GROMACS .gro file of C-alpha atoms in nm:
model
  233
    1ILE     CA    1   2.490   4.185   4.973
    2GLU     CA    2   2.147   4.036   4.916
    3ALA     CA    3   1.956   4.160   4.612
    4GLU     CA    4   1.655   4.237   4.834
    5ASP     CA    5   1.870   4.493   5.019
    6ILE     CA    6   1.944   4.677   4.693
    7PHE     CA    7   1.623   4.658   4.492
    8SER     CA    8   1.269   4.696   4.621
    9GLY     CA    9   0.982   4.497   4.471
   10SER     CA   10   1.039   4.231   4.208
   11ARG     CA   11   1.402   4.207   4.101
   12ASN     CA   12   1.289   4.099   3.754
   13THR     CA   13   1.171   4.452   3.678
   14ILE     CA   14   1.535   4.571   3.675
   15SER     CA   15   1.626   4.380   3.360
   16GLN     CA   16   1.268   4.399   3.232
   17PHE     CA   17   1.315   4.774   3.198
   18LEU     CA   18   1.690   4.811   3.133
   19VAL     CA   19   1.731   4.544   2.863
   20PRO     CA   20   1.460   4.666   2.619
   21ILE     CA   21   1.557   5.031   2.668
   22GLY     CA   22   1.927   4.950   2.622
   23ALA     CA   23   1.844   4.750   2.309
   24ILE     CA   24   1.646   5.040   2.162
   25PHE     CA   25   1.949   5.269   2.204
   26LEU     CA   26   2.143   5.027   1.982
   27LEU     CA   27   1.862   4.976   1.730
   28ASP     CA   28   1.765   5.340   1.678
   29GLU     CA   29   1.989   5.467   1.399
   30ARG     CA   30   1.908   5.829   1.493
   31LEU     CA   31   2.116   5.787   1.809
   32LYS     CA   32   2.495   5.800   1.798
   33LEU     CA   33   2.643   5.649   2.112
   34GLY     CA   34   2.993   5.741   2.222
   35LYS     CA   35   3.226   5.444   2.251
   36VAL     CA   36   3.346   5.512   2.606
   37SER     CA   37   3.016   5.631   2.751
   38GLY     CA   38   2.825   5.361   2.562
   39THR     CA   39   3.052   5.084   2.687
   40ILE     CA   40   3.013   5.211   3.043
   41LEU     CA   41   2.635   5.221   3.000
   42TYR     CA   42   2.611   4.857   2.890
   43LEU     CA   43   2.854   4.743   3.158
   44MET     CA   44   2.630   4.917   3.414
   45ILE     CA   45   2.323   4.744   3.269
   46PHE     CA   46   2.499   4.407   3.286
   47ILE     CA   47   2.622   4.463   3.643
   48SER     CA   48   2.274   4.577   3.753
   49CYS     CA   49   2.121   4.261   3.606
   50VAL     CA   50   2.384   4.042   3.772
   51MET     CA   51   2.321   4.214   4.106
   52SER     CA   52   1.949   4.139   4.074
   53PHE     CA   53   2.050   3.782   3.968
   54GLY     CA   54   1.758   3.719   3.739
   55ARG     CA   55   1.867   3.446   3.500
   56SER     CA   56   1.709   3.587   3.185
   57GLY     CA   57   1.831   3.932   3.284
   58ILE     CA   58   2.191   3.815   3.310
   59LEU     CA   59   2.173   3.635   2.975
   60THR     CA   60   2.005   3.916   2.782
   61SER     CA   61   2.217   4.194   2.934
   62PHE     CA   62   2.523   3.993   2.828
   63LEU     CA   63   2.377   3.983   2.475
   64LEU     CA   64   2.359   4.363   2.493
   65LEU     CA   65   2.729   4.371   2.579
   66VAL     CA   66   2.798   4.158   2.272
   67SER     CA   67   2.571   4.383   2.067
   68SER     CA   68   2.750   4.699   2.188
   69PHE     CA   69   3.084   4.545   2.089
   70PHE     CA   70   2.966   4.502   1.729
   71TYR     CA   71   2.805   4.848   1.742
   72PHE     CA   72   3.131   5.024   1.829
   73GLU     CA   73   3.360   4.799   1.626
   74ARG     CA   74   3.245   4.852   1.268
   75GLY     CA   75   3.404   4.645   0.994
   76ILE     CA   76   3.483   4.346   1.215
   77THR     CA   77   3.778   4.136   1.099
   78TYR     CA   78   3.948   3.832   1.248
   79LYS     CA   79   4.235   4.059   1.349
   80LYS     CA   80   4.003   4.287   1.546
   81LEU     CA   81   3.834   3.989   1.709
   82PHE     CA   82   4.161   3.837   1.828
   83PHE     CA   83   4.218   4.055   2.136
   84PRO     CA   84   3.855   4.047   2.266
   85VAL     CA   85   3.834   3.669   2.221
   86VAL     CA   86   4.169   3.610   2.394
   87SER     CA   87   4.064   3.845   2.676
   88LEU     CA   88   3.737   3.659   2.718
   89PHE     CA   89   3.911   3.322   2.740
   90ALA     CA   90   4.159   3.468   2.988
   91LEU     CA   91   3.874   3.601   3.203
   92VAL     CA   92   3.690   3.269   3.194
   93TYR     CA   93   4.010   3.085   3.288
   94PHE     CA   94   4.075   3.326   3.576
   95LEU     CA   95   3.721   3.290   3.712
   96SER     CA   96   3.737   2.910   3.678
   97MET     CA   97   4.027   2.909   3.925
   98PHE     CA   98   3.794   3.054   4.189
   99TYR     CA   99   3.473   2.890   4.067
  100VAL     CA  100   3.410   2.685   4.382
  101ASP     CA  101   3.461   2.983   4.611
  102ILE     CA  102   3.240   3.208   4.396
  103ILE     CA  103   2.951   2.966   4.347
  104ASN     CA  104   2.944   2.872   4.717
  105THR     CA  105   2.877   3.228   4.830
  106GLY     CA  106   2.525   3.280   4.960
  107TYR     CA  107   2.460   3.532   4.687
  108PHE     CA  108   2.417   3.256   4.429
  109ASP     CA  109   2.186   3.034   4.637
  110TYR     CA  110   1.884   3.145   4.434
  111LEU     CA  111   2.046   3.049   4.104
  112LYS     CA  112   2.161   2.714   4.240
  113ASP     CA  113   1.817   2.632   4.382
  114LYS     CA  114   1.619   2.738   4.074
  115GLY     CA  115   1.858   2.623   3.802
  116VAL     CA  116   1.845   2.759   3.447
  117ASN     CA  117   1.487   2.672   3.357
  118ASP     CA  118   1.156   2.696   3.543
  119ASP     CA  119   0.913   2.411   3.478
  120TYR     CA  120   0.610   2.622   3.565
  121ARG     CA  121   0.676   2.866   3.279
  122GLY     CA  122   0.680   2.579   3.032
  123LEU     CA  123   0.359   2.433   3.179
  124MET     CA  124   0.180   2.767   3.146
  125LYS     CA  125   0.294   2.800   2.785
  126ASP     CA  126   0.176   2.446   2.705
  127GLU     CA  127  -0.161   2.513   2.870
  128TYR     CA  128  -0.213   2.831   2.670
  129ILE     CA  129  -0.114   2.679   2.336
  130SER     CA  130  -0.329   2.370   2.390
  131SER     CA  131  -0.628   2.596   2.466
  132LEU     CA  132  -0.606   2.789   2.140
  133THR     CA  133  -0.897   2.774   1.898
  134ILE     CA  134  -0.965   2.960   1.573
  135LYS     CA  135  -1.181   3.207   1.763
  136ASN     CA  136  -0.943   3.297   2.047
  137LEU     CA  137  -0.647   3.292   1.809
  138PHE     CA  138  -0.802   3.600   1.646
  139PHE     CA  139  -0.980   3.759   1.942
  140GLY     CA  140  -0.760   3.669   2.238
  141MET     CA  141  -0.832   3.454   2.540
  142ASP     CA  142  -0.949   3.496   2.898
  143ILE     CA  143  -0.653   3.344   3.083
  144SER     CA  144  -0.845   3.352   3.413
  145LYS     CA  145  -1.032   3.047   3.279
  146LEU     CA  146  -0.708   2.851   3.243
  147SER     CA  147  -0.660   2.663   3.571
  148TYR     CA  148  -0.281   2.654   3.588
  149ILE     CA  149  -0.219   3.015   3.479
  150SER     CA  150  -0.499   3.143   3.702
  151SER     CA  151  -0.328   2.978   4.000
  152PHE     CA  152  -0.043   3.227   3.944
  153ASN     CA  153  -0.280   3.527   3.979
  154ASN     CA  154  -0.340   3.522   3.602
  155ASN     CA  155   0.026   3.600   3.539
  156PRO     CA  156   0.152   3.380   3.251
  157HIS     CA  157   0.512   3.498   3.301
  158ASN     CA  158   0.536   3.553   2.929
  159THR     CA  159   0.477   3.886   2.757
  160TYR     CA  160   0.374   3.721   2.431
  161ILE     CA  161   0.101   3.518   2.599
  162PHE     CA  162  -0.009   3.826   2.792
  163LEU     CA  163  -0.030   4.044   2.482
  164HIS     CA  164  -0.198   3.782   2.265
  165SER     CA  165  -0.459   3.709   2.531
  166ASN     CA  166  -0.550   4.079   2.529
  167LEU     CA  167  -0.493   4.179   2.165
  168GLY     CA  168  -0.538   3.860   1.965
  169VAL     CA  169  -0.455   3.892   1.597
  170LEU     CA  170  -0.340   4.254   1.640
  171PHE     CA  171  -0.046   4.128   1.847
  172LEU     CA  172   0.032   3.858   1.587
  173PHE     CA  173   0.034   4.132   1.324
  174PHE     CA  174   0.299   4.333   1.507
  175MET     CA  175   0.508   4.028   1.599
  176SER     CA  176   0.522   3.911   1.238
  177PHE     CA  177   0.710   4.229   1.148
  178VAL     CA  178   0.943   4.186   1.445
  179PHE     CA  179   1.024   3.832   1.331
  180VAL     CA  180   1.080   3.934   0.967
  181TYR     CA  181   1.304   4.222   1.076
  182TRP     CA  182   1.501   3.987   1.305
  183ILE     CA  183   1.563   3.743   1.015
  184LYS     CA  184   1.661   4.032   0.787
  185LEU     CA  185   1.922   4.154   1.038
  186LEU     CA  186   2.075   3.807   1.048
  187LEU     CA  187   2.080   3.768   0.670
  188TYR     CA  188   2.244   4.108   0.622
  189ILE     CA  189   2.491   4.033   0.905
  190GLU     CA  190   2.391   4.344   1.102
  191LEU     CA  191   2.516   4.180   1.420
  192ALA     CA  192   2.479   4.477   1.658
  193SER     CA  193   2.109   4.513   1.578
  194PHE     CA  194   2.059   4.136   1.558
  195PHE     CA  195   2.187   4.071   1.912
  196ALA     CA  196   2.002   4.376   2.047
  197LEU     CA  197   1.671   4.254   1.905
  198THR     CA  198   1.745   3.899   2.025
  199ALA     CA  199   1.789   4.040   2.376
  200ILE     CA  200   1.444   4.203   2.359
  201ILE     CA  201   1.277   3.889   2.224
  202LEU     CA  202   1.428   3.664   2.491
  203ARG     CA  203   1.378   3.903   2.783
  204LEU     CA  204   1.007   3.949   2.717
  205SER     CA  205   0.956   3.573   2.691
  206THR     CA  206   1.011   3.506   3.063
  207ASP     CA  207   0.794   3.772   3.232
  208SER     CA  208   0.464   3.942   3.167
  209ALA     CA  209   0.543   4.303   3.083
  210ALA     CA  210   0.240   4.528   3.100
  211ASP     CA  211   0.421   4.860   3.119
  212ILE     CA  212   0.677   5.063   2.922
  213SER     CA  213   0.897   4.764   2.839
  214ILE     CA  214   0.642   4.620   2.593
  215LEU     CA  215   0.679   4.935   2.383
  216SER     CA  216   1.003   4.787   2.246
  217ILE     CA  217   0.798   4.537   2.043
  218PHE     CA  218   0.592   4.813   1.883
  219PHE     CA  219   0.903   5.026   1.836
  220VAL     CA  220   1.073   4.752   1.633
  221SER     CA  221   0.757   4.704   1.425
  222ILE     CA  222   0.749   5.076   1.344
  223MET     CA  223   1.120   5.061   1.252
  224PHE     CA  224   1.038   4.785   1.005
  225PHE     CA  225   0.775   5.003   0.836
  226SER     CA  226   1.005   5.307   0.827
  227LYS     CA  227   1.289   5.109   0.668
  228ILE     CA  228   1.056   4.982   0.395
  229LYS     CA  229   0.944   5.339   0.329
  230SER     CA  230   1.300   5.477   0.317
  231SER     CA  231   1.418   5.196   0.086
  232LYS     CA  232   1.136   5.277  -0.159
  233LYS     CA  233   1.243   5.642  -0.160
   0.00000   0.00000   0.00000
């Protein structure tokens, strides 16, 4: 089944919406997800992203699966990791036996043609960074004046470029807290939250989100403030 027959519009919006929302469910400590229903939820998110075959969507929804595993399996030990790791290797081995048949189906033509990376995204990022000055670093930038990005209907295919061009230093302010919180999660080995936040950061780096999905960035920033406040109490 072709992805166009399942989803209308841009297929990227599937993971652009599901991945940040799914990550917030794992990050928000006020929510208590059930193990069975939660596992089903993140499997559905992963399957939906695979069906839309966006590369960043597949990668980041898989990170959510990893994140949900650490979320539901508290107090991870090598003994608890043994069965999931063995199962994963068994699955990879099983799929490798049918790799040629799977990859040669028409469904994966898009992935084979495009590969893992898009050169044009990197060129737009390089153009934006090289055009930065002290002034537009603080006040944002009119991307319509950048020749390469403007040739893509002023779509830089990167949420961070999009937000900085519109918000300037205000966006850098919020992102600094996201970055500090991300490092803190890694240092304190809070792996469920770490992988969930990594999924958000990576997913928003490959498309320009101008709708509800960018709220995840501000949500994480607010979480950072609230955790500082609660720790002082």
